[in-house]
PDB file of C-alpha atoms in Angstrom:
ATOM      1  CA  MET A   1      -0.018   0.134  -0.183  1.00 54.00           C
ATOM      2  CA  LYS A   2       1.669   2.927  -1.027  1.00 67.00           C
ATOM      3  CA  ASP A   3       0.245   6.623  -2.013  1.00 84.00           C
ATOM      4  CA  VAL A   4      -1.810   6.772   0.850  1.00 93.00           C
ATOM      5  CA  ILE A   5      -3.646   9.987   1.193  1.00 94.00           C
ATOM      6  CA  ARG A   6      -5.635  11.021   4.360  1.00 93.00           C
ATOM      7  CA  ILE A   7      -8.653  13.811   4.649  1.00 89.00           C
ATOM      8  CA  GLY A   8     -10.165  13.983   7.471  1.00 83.00           C
ATOM      9  CA  ASN A   9     -11.808  10.763   8.901  1.00 82.00           C
ATOM     10  CA  SER A  10     -11.250   9.605   5.043  1.00 88.00           C
ATOM     11  CA  LYS A  11      -8.372   7.679   3.439  1.00 94.00           C
ATOM     12  CA  PHE A  12      -7.807   6.778  -0.232  1.00 96.00           C
ATOM     13  CA  TRP A  13      -5.316   4.439  -1.529  1.00 97.00           C
ATOM     14  CA  THR A  14      -5.061   2.100  -4.534  1.00 97.00           C
ATOM     15  CA  ASP A  15      -3.681  -1.489  -4.745  1.00 96.00           C
ATOM     16  CA  ASN A  16      -3.736  -4.363  -7.040  1.00 94.00           C
ATOM     17  CA  GLY A  17      -5.745  -2.072  -9.455  1.00 96.00           C
ATOM     18  CA  ILE A  18      -8.481  -1.293  -6.904  1.00 97.00           C
ATOM     19  CA  LEU A  19      -9.141   2.146  -5.545  1.00 98.00           C
ATOM     20  CA  TYR A  20      -9.681   1.776  -1.879  1.00 98.00           C
ATOM     21  CA  CYS A  21     -11.948   4.538   0.384  1.00 96.00           C
ATOM     22  CA  GLU A  22     -12.098   4.277   3.913  1.00 93.00           C
ATOM     23  CA  PHE A  23     -14.516   6.559   5.785  1.00 86.00           C
ATOM     24  CA  LYS A  24     -14.476   6.444   9.851  1.00 78.00           C
ATOM     25  CA  ARG A  25     -16.950   7.768  12.278  1.00 64.00           C
ATOM     26  CA  GLY A  26     -17.609  11.080  11.848  1.00 60.00           C
ATOM     27  CA  GLU A  27     -20.284  12.976  13.417  1.00 54.00           C
ATOM     28  CA  PHE A  28     -23.625  11.244  13.188  1.00 56.00           C
ATOM     29  CA  ASN A  29     -25.661  14.006  11.996  1.00 56.00           C
ATOM     30  CA  TYR A  30     -22.637  15.627   9.869  1.00 64.00           C
ATOM     31  CA  ASN A  31     -23.371  16.640   6.373  1.00 71.00           C
ATOM     32  CA  LEU A  32     -21.072  15.518   3.251  1.00 75.00           C
ATOM     33  CA  GLU A  33     -20.771  18.919   1.692  1.00 82.00           C
ATOM     34  CA  THR A  34     -19.713  19.653  -2.357  1.00 89.00           C
ATOM     35  CA  GLU A  35     -16.607  21.289  -1.367  1.00 91.00           C
ATOM     36  CA  GLU A  36     -15.242  17.779   0.196  1.00 89.00           C
ATOM     37  CA  ILE A  37     -16.773  15.616  -2.081  1.00 90.00           C
ATOM     38  CA  GLU A  38     -14.849  18.066  -4.853  1.00 95.00           C
ATOM     39  CA  VAL A  39     -11.342  17.407  -3.213  1.00 94.00           C
ATOM     40  CA  PHE A  40     -12.334  13.701  -2.968  1.00 94.00           C
ATOM     41  CA  VAL A  41     -12.799  13.603  -6.914  1.00 96.00           C
ATOM     42  CA  LYS A  42      -9.318  15.145  -7.233  1.00 97.00           C
ATOM     43  CA  VAL A  43      -7.322  12.784  -4.993  1.00 96.00           C
ATOM     44  CA  ILE A  44      -9.135   9.846  -6.765  1.00 97.00           C
ATOM     45  CA  ASP A  45      -8.166  11.050 -10.070  1.00 97.00           C
ATOM     46  CA  LYS A  46      -4.732  11.440  -8.759  1.00 96.00           C
ATOM     47  CA  LEU A  47      -4.634   7.971  -7.515  1.00 97.00           C
ATOM     48  CA  CYS A  48      -6.021   6.183 -10.342  1.00 97.00           C
ATOM     49  CA  LYS A  49      -4.011   8.132 -12.789  1.00 96.00           C
ATOM     50  CA  GLY A  50      -6.846   8.023 -15.644  1.00 95.00           C
ATOM     51  CA  LYS A  51      -7.092   4.196 -15.524  1.00 97.00           C
ATOM     52  CA  PRO A  52     -10.257   2.812 -14.778  1.00 98.00           C
ATOM     53  CA  MET A  53     -10.489   0.717 -11.707  1.00 97.00           C
ATOM     54  CA  PRO A  54     -13.250  -0.956  -8.989  1.00 98.00           C
ATOM     55  CA  PHE A  55     -13.983   1.496  -6.140  1.00 98.00           C
ATOM     56  CA  LEU A  56     -13.739  -0.473  -2.687  1.00 98.00           C
ATOM     57  CA  ILE A  57     -15.674   1.756  -0.270  1.00 96.00           C
ATOM     58  CA  ASP A  58     -15.557   0.895   3.505  1.00 95.00           C
ATOM     59  CA  LEU A  59     -18.273   2.202   5.349  1.00 92.00           C
ATOM     60  CA  ARG A  60     -18.152   0.165   8.509  1.00 91.00           C
ATOM     61  CA  ASP A  61     -18.980   2.812  11.254  1.00 80.00           C
ATOM     62  CA  ALA A  62     -19.247   5.539   9.240  1.00 81.00           C
ATOM     63  CA  GLN A  63     -21.498   8.678  10.362  1.00 77.00           C
ATOM     64  CA  GLY A  64     -23.117  11.157   8.578  1.00 73.00           C
ATOM     65  CA  VAL A  65     -25.015  11.953   5.006  1.00 76.00           C
ATOM     66  CA  LEU A  66     -25.073  13.185   1.947  1.00 80.00           C
ATOM     67  CA  THR A  67     -26.450  16.504   0.886  1.00 86.00           C
ATOM     68  CA  ARG A  68     -28.567  16.553  -2.340  1.00 90.00           C
ATOM     69  CA  GLU A  69     -25.688  18.686  -3.829  1.00 92.00           C
ATOM     70  CA  SER A  70     -23.100  16.482  -2.800  1.00 90.00           C
ATOM     71  CA  ALA A  71     -24.985  12.892  -3.699  1.00 91.00           C
ATOM     72  CA  SER A  72     -25.640  14.588  -7.256  1.00 93.00           C
ATOM     73  CA  LEU A  73     -21.963  15.978  -7.739  1.00 93.00           C
ATOM     74  CA  LEU A  74     -20.702  12.109  -6.391  1.00 92.00           C
ATOM     75  CA  ALA A  75     -22.854  10.467  -9.255  1.00 93.00           C
ATOM     76  CA  ASN A  76     -22.624  13.095 -12.144  1.00 94.00           C
ATOM     77  CA  SER A  77     -18.748  13.587 -11.958  1.00 95.00           C
ATOM     78  CA  PRO A  78     -17.415  13.155 -15.359  1.00 96.00           C
ATOM     79  CA  ILE A  79     -14.099  12.480 -13.876  1.00 97.00           C
ATOM     80  CA  LEU A  80     -15.351   9.765 -11.600  1.00 96.00           C
ATOM     81  CA  ASN A  81     -18.050   8.242 -14.496  1.00 96.00           C
ATOM     82  CA  LYS A  82     -14.488   7.612 -16.684  1.00 97.00           C
ATOM     83  CA  LEU A  83     -12.689   5.859 -13.666  1.00 97.00           C
ATOM     84  CA  ARG A  84     -15.337   3.580 -11.696  1.00 97.00           C
ATOM     85  CA  ILE A  85     -15.921   0.125 -13.048  1.00 97.00           C
ATOM     86  CA  SER A  86     -17.649  -1.448 -10.150  1.00 98.00           C
ATOM     87  CA  GLU A  87     -18.491  -0.273  -6.475  1.00 97.00           C
ATOM     88  CA  ALA A  88     -18.150  -2.701  -3.658  1.00 98.00           C
ATOM     89  CA  TYR A  89     -19.381  -1.124  -0.187  1.00 96.00           C
ATOM     90  CA  VAL A  90     -18.138  -2.862   2.843  1.00 97.00           C
ATOM     91  CA  ILE A  91     -20.963  -2.028   6.029  1.00 94.00           C
ATOM     92  CA  ASN A  92     -21.899  -2.831   9.159  1.00 92.00           C
ATOM     93  CA  SER A  93     -25.062  -1.584   9.717  1.00 89.00           C
ATOM     94  CA  MET A  94     -28.791  -1.278   8.239  1.00 89.00           C
ATOM     95  CA  ARG A  95     -28.872   2.185   7.871  1.00 86.00           C
ATOM     96  CA  VAL A  96     -25.873   2.557   5.873  1.00 87.00           C
ATOM     97  CA  ARG A  97     -27.297  -0.463   3.704  1.00 91.00           C
ATOM     98  CA  LEU A  98     -30.503   2.286   3.099  1.00 89.00           C
ATOM     99  CA  VAL A  99     -28.253   5.133   2.400  1.00 87.00           C
ATOM    100  CA  ILE A 100     -26.434   3.186  -0.312  1.00 91.00           C
ATOM    101  CA  THR A 101     -29.545   1.637  -1.766  1.00 93.00           C
ATOM    102  CA  SER A 102     -31.337   5.166  -1.881  1.00 91.00           C
ATOM    103  CA  TYR A 103     -28.478   6.878  -3.407  1.00 91.00           C
ATOM    104  CA  LYS A 104     -27.693   4.233  -6.158  1.00 93.00           C
ATOM    105  CA  ARG A 105     -31.218   4.160  -6.799  1.00 93.00           C
ATOM    106  CA  ILE A 106     -31.932   7.966  -6.987  1.00 93.00           C
ATOM    107  CA  TYR A 107     -28.580   9.258  -8.122  1.00 93.00           C
ATOM    108  CA  GLU A 108     -26.113   6.842  -9.772  1.00 91.00           C
ATOM    109  CA  PRO A 109     -27.949   3.613 -11.135  1.00 90.00           C
ATOM    110  CA  ALA A 110     -25.753   3.090 -13.723  1.00 92.00           C
ATOM    111  CA  THR A 111     -22.395   1.798 -12.122  1.00 95.00           C
ATOM    112  CA  PRO A 112     -22.703  -1.909 -11.090  1.00 96.00           C
ATOM    113  CA  PHE A 113     -22.401  -2.495  -7.342  1.00 96.00           C
ATOM    114  CA  VAL A 114     -22.894  -5.044  -4.638  1.00 97.00           C
ATOM    115  CA  VAL A 115     -22.964  -4.359  -0.734  1.00 97.00           C
ATOM    116  CA  PHE A 116     -20.750  -6.553   1.545  1.00 98.00           C
ATOM    117  CA  ASP A 117     -20.306  -7.159   5.586  1.00 95.00           C
ATOM    118  CA  ASN A 118     -16.851  -8.204   4.973  1.00 96.00           C
ATOM    119  CA  ILE A 119     -13.533  -6.827   3.240  1.00 96.00           C
ATOM    120  CA  GLU A 120     -12.347 -10.132   1.511  1.00 97.00           C
ATOM    121  CA  SER A 121     -15.515 -10.846  -0.600  1.00 98.00           C
ATOM    122  CA  ALA A 122     -15.708  -6.894  -1.399  1.00 98.00           C
ATOM    123  CA  LYS A 123     -11.687  -7.356  -2.501  1.00 98.00           C
ATOM    124  CA  GLU A 124     -12.817 -10.658  -4.585  1.00 98.00           C
ATOM    125  CA  TYR A 125     -15.628  -8.792  -6.126  1.00 98.00           C
ATOM    126  CA  CYS A 126     -13.507  -5.845  -7.185  1.00 98.00           C
ATOM    127  CA  LEU A 127     -10.665  -8.364  -8.866  1.00 97.00           C
ATOM    128  CA  GLN A 128     -13.274 -10.086 -10.618  1.00 97.00           C
ATOM    129  CA  ALA A 129     -15.135  -6.707 -11.771  1.00 97.00           C
ATOM    130  CA  LYS A 130     -11.381  -5.537 -12.727  1.00 97.00           C
ATOM    131  CA  ASN A 131     -10.595  -8.657 -14.920  1.00 96.00           C
ATOM    132  CA  ASP A 132     -13.837  -8.806 -16.634  1.00 95.00           C
ATOM    133  CA  PHE A 133     -13.288  -5.264 -17.652  1.00 94.00           C
ATOM    134  CA  TYR A 134     -10.076  -5.319 -18.836  1.00 91.00           C
ATOM    135  CA  LYS A 135     -10.900  -9.058 -20.659  1.00 91.00           C
ATOM    136  CA  ASN A 136     -13.756  -6.826 -22.496  1.00 78.00           C
ATOM    137  CA  ASN A 137     -11.807  -3.633 -23.281  1.00 71.00           C
TER     138      ASN A 137
END
């Protein structure tokens, strides 16, 4: 694991052609604003170096919500749309599962995604998604 970038309670890195995003704690009533999403997009763009990758998003113990504007920016970013092959979410709460499924249904239904309760299954999914993408492109 190299080139780890930390932003507050968030951490981003790549390993074996997978982009890892880890979000920890935060405040329960924390709103993730567009300014923070813009920083995340720049970091992801830097780490991916223009190469599409599956995203493994670790939301275990994450708190807070996306605002409507930040969800829209995250879903419609031309940079992310070029880089996202698939998304694997790792969670440990029903509340976060509901947030993810609502976000995907309302804002970003195009990118394939799966929700997992363990990191190893999420990694396997990402590796398979990467292999399938590059085999067909």
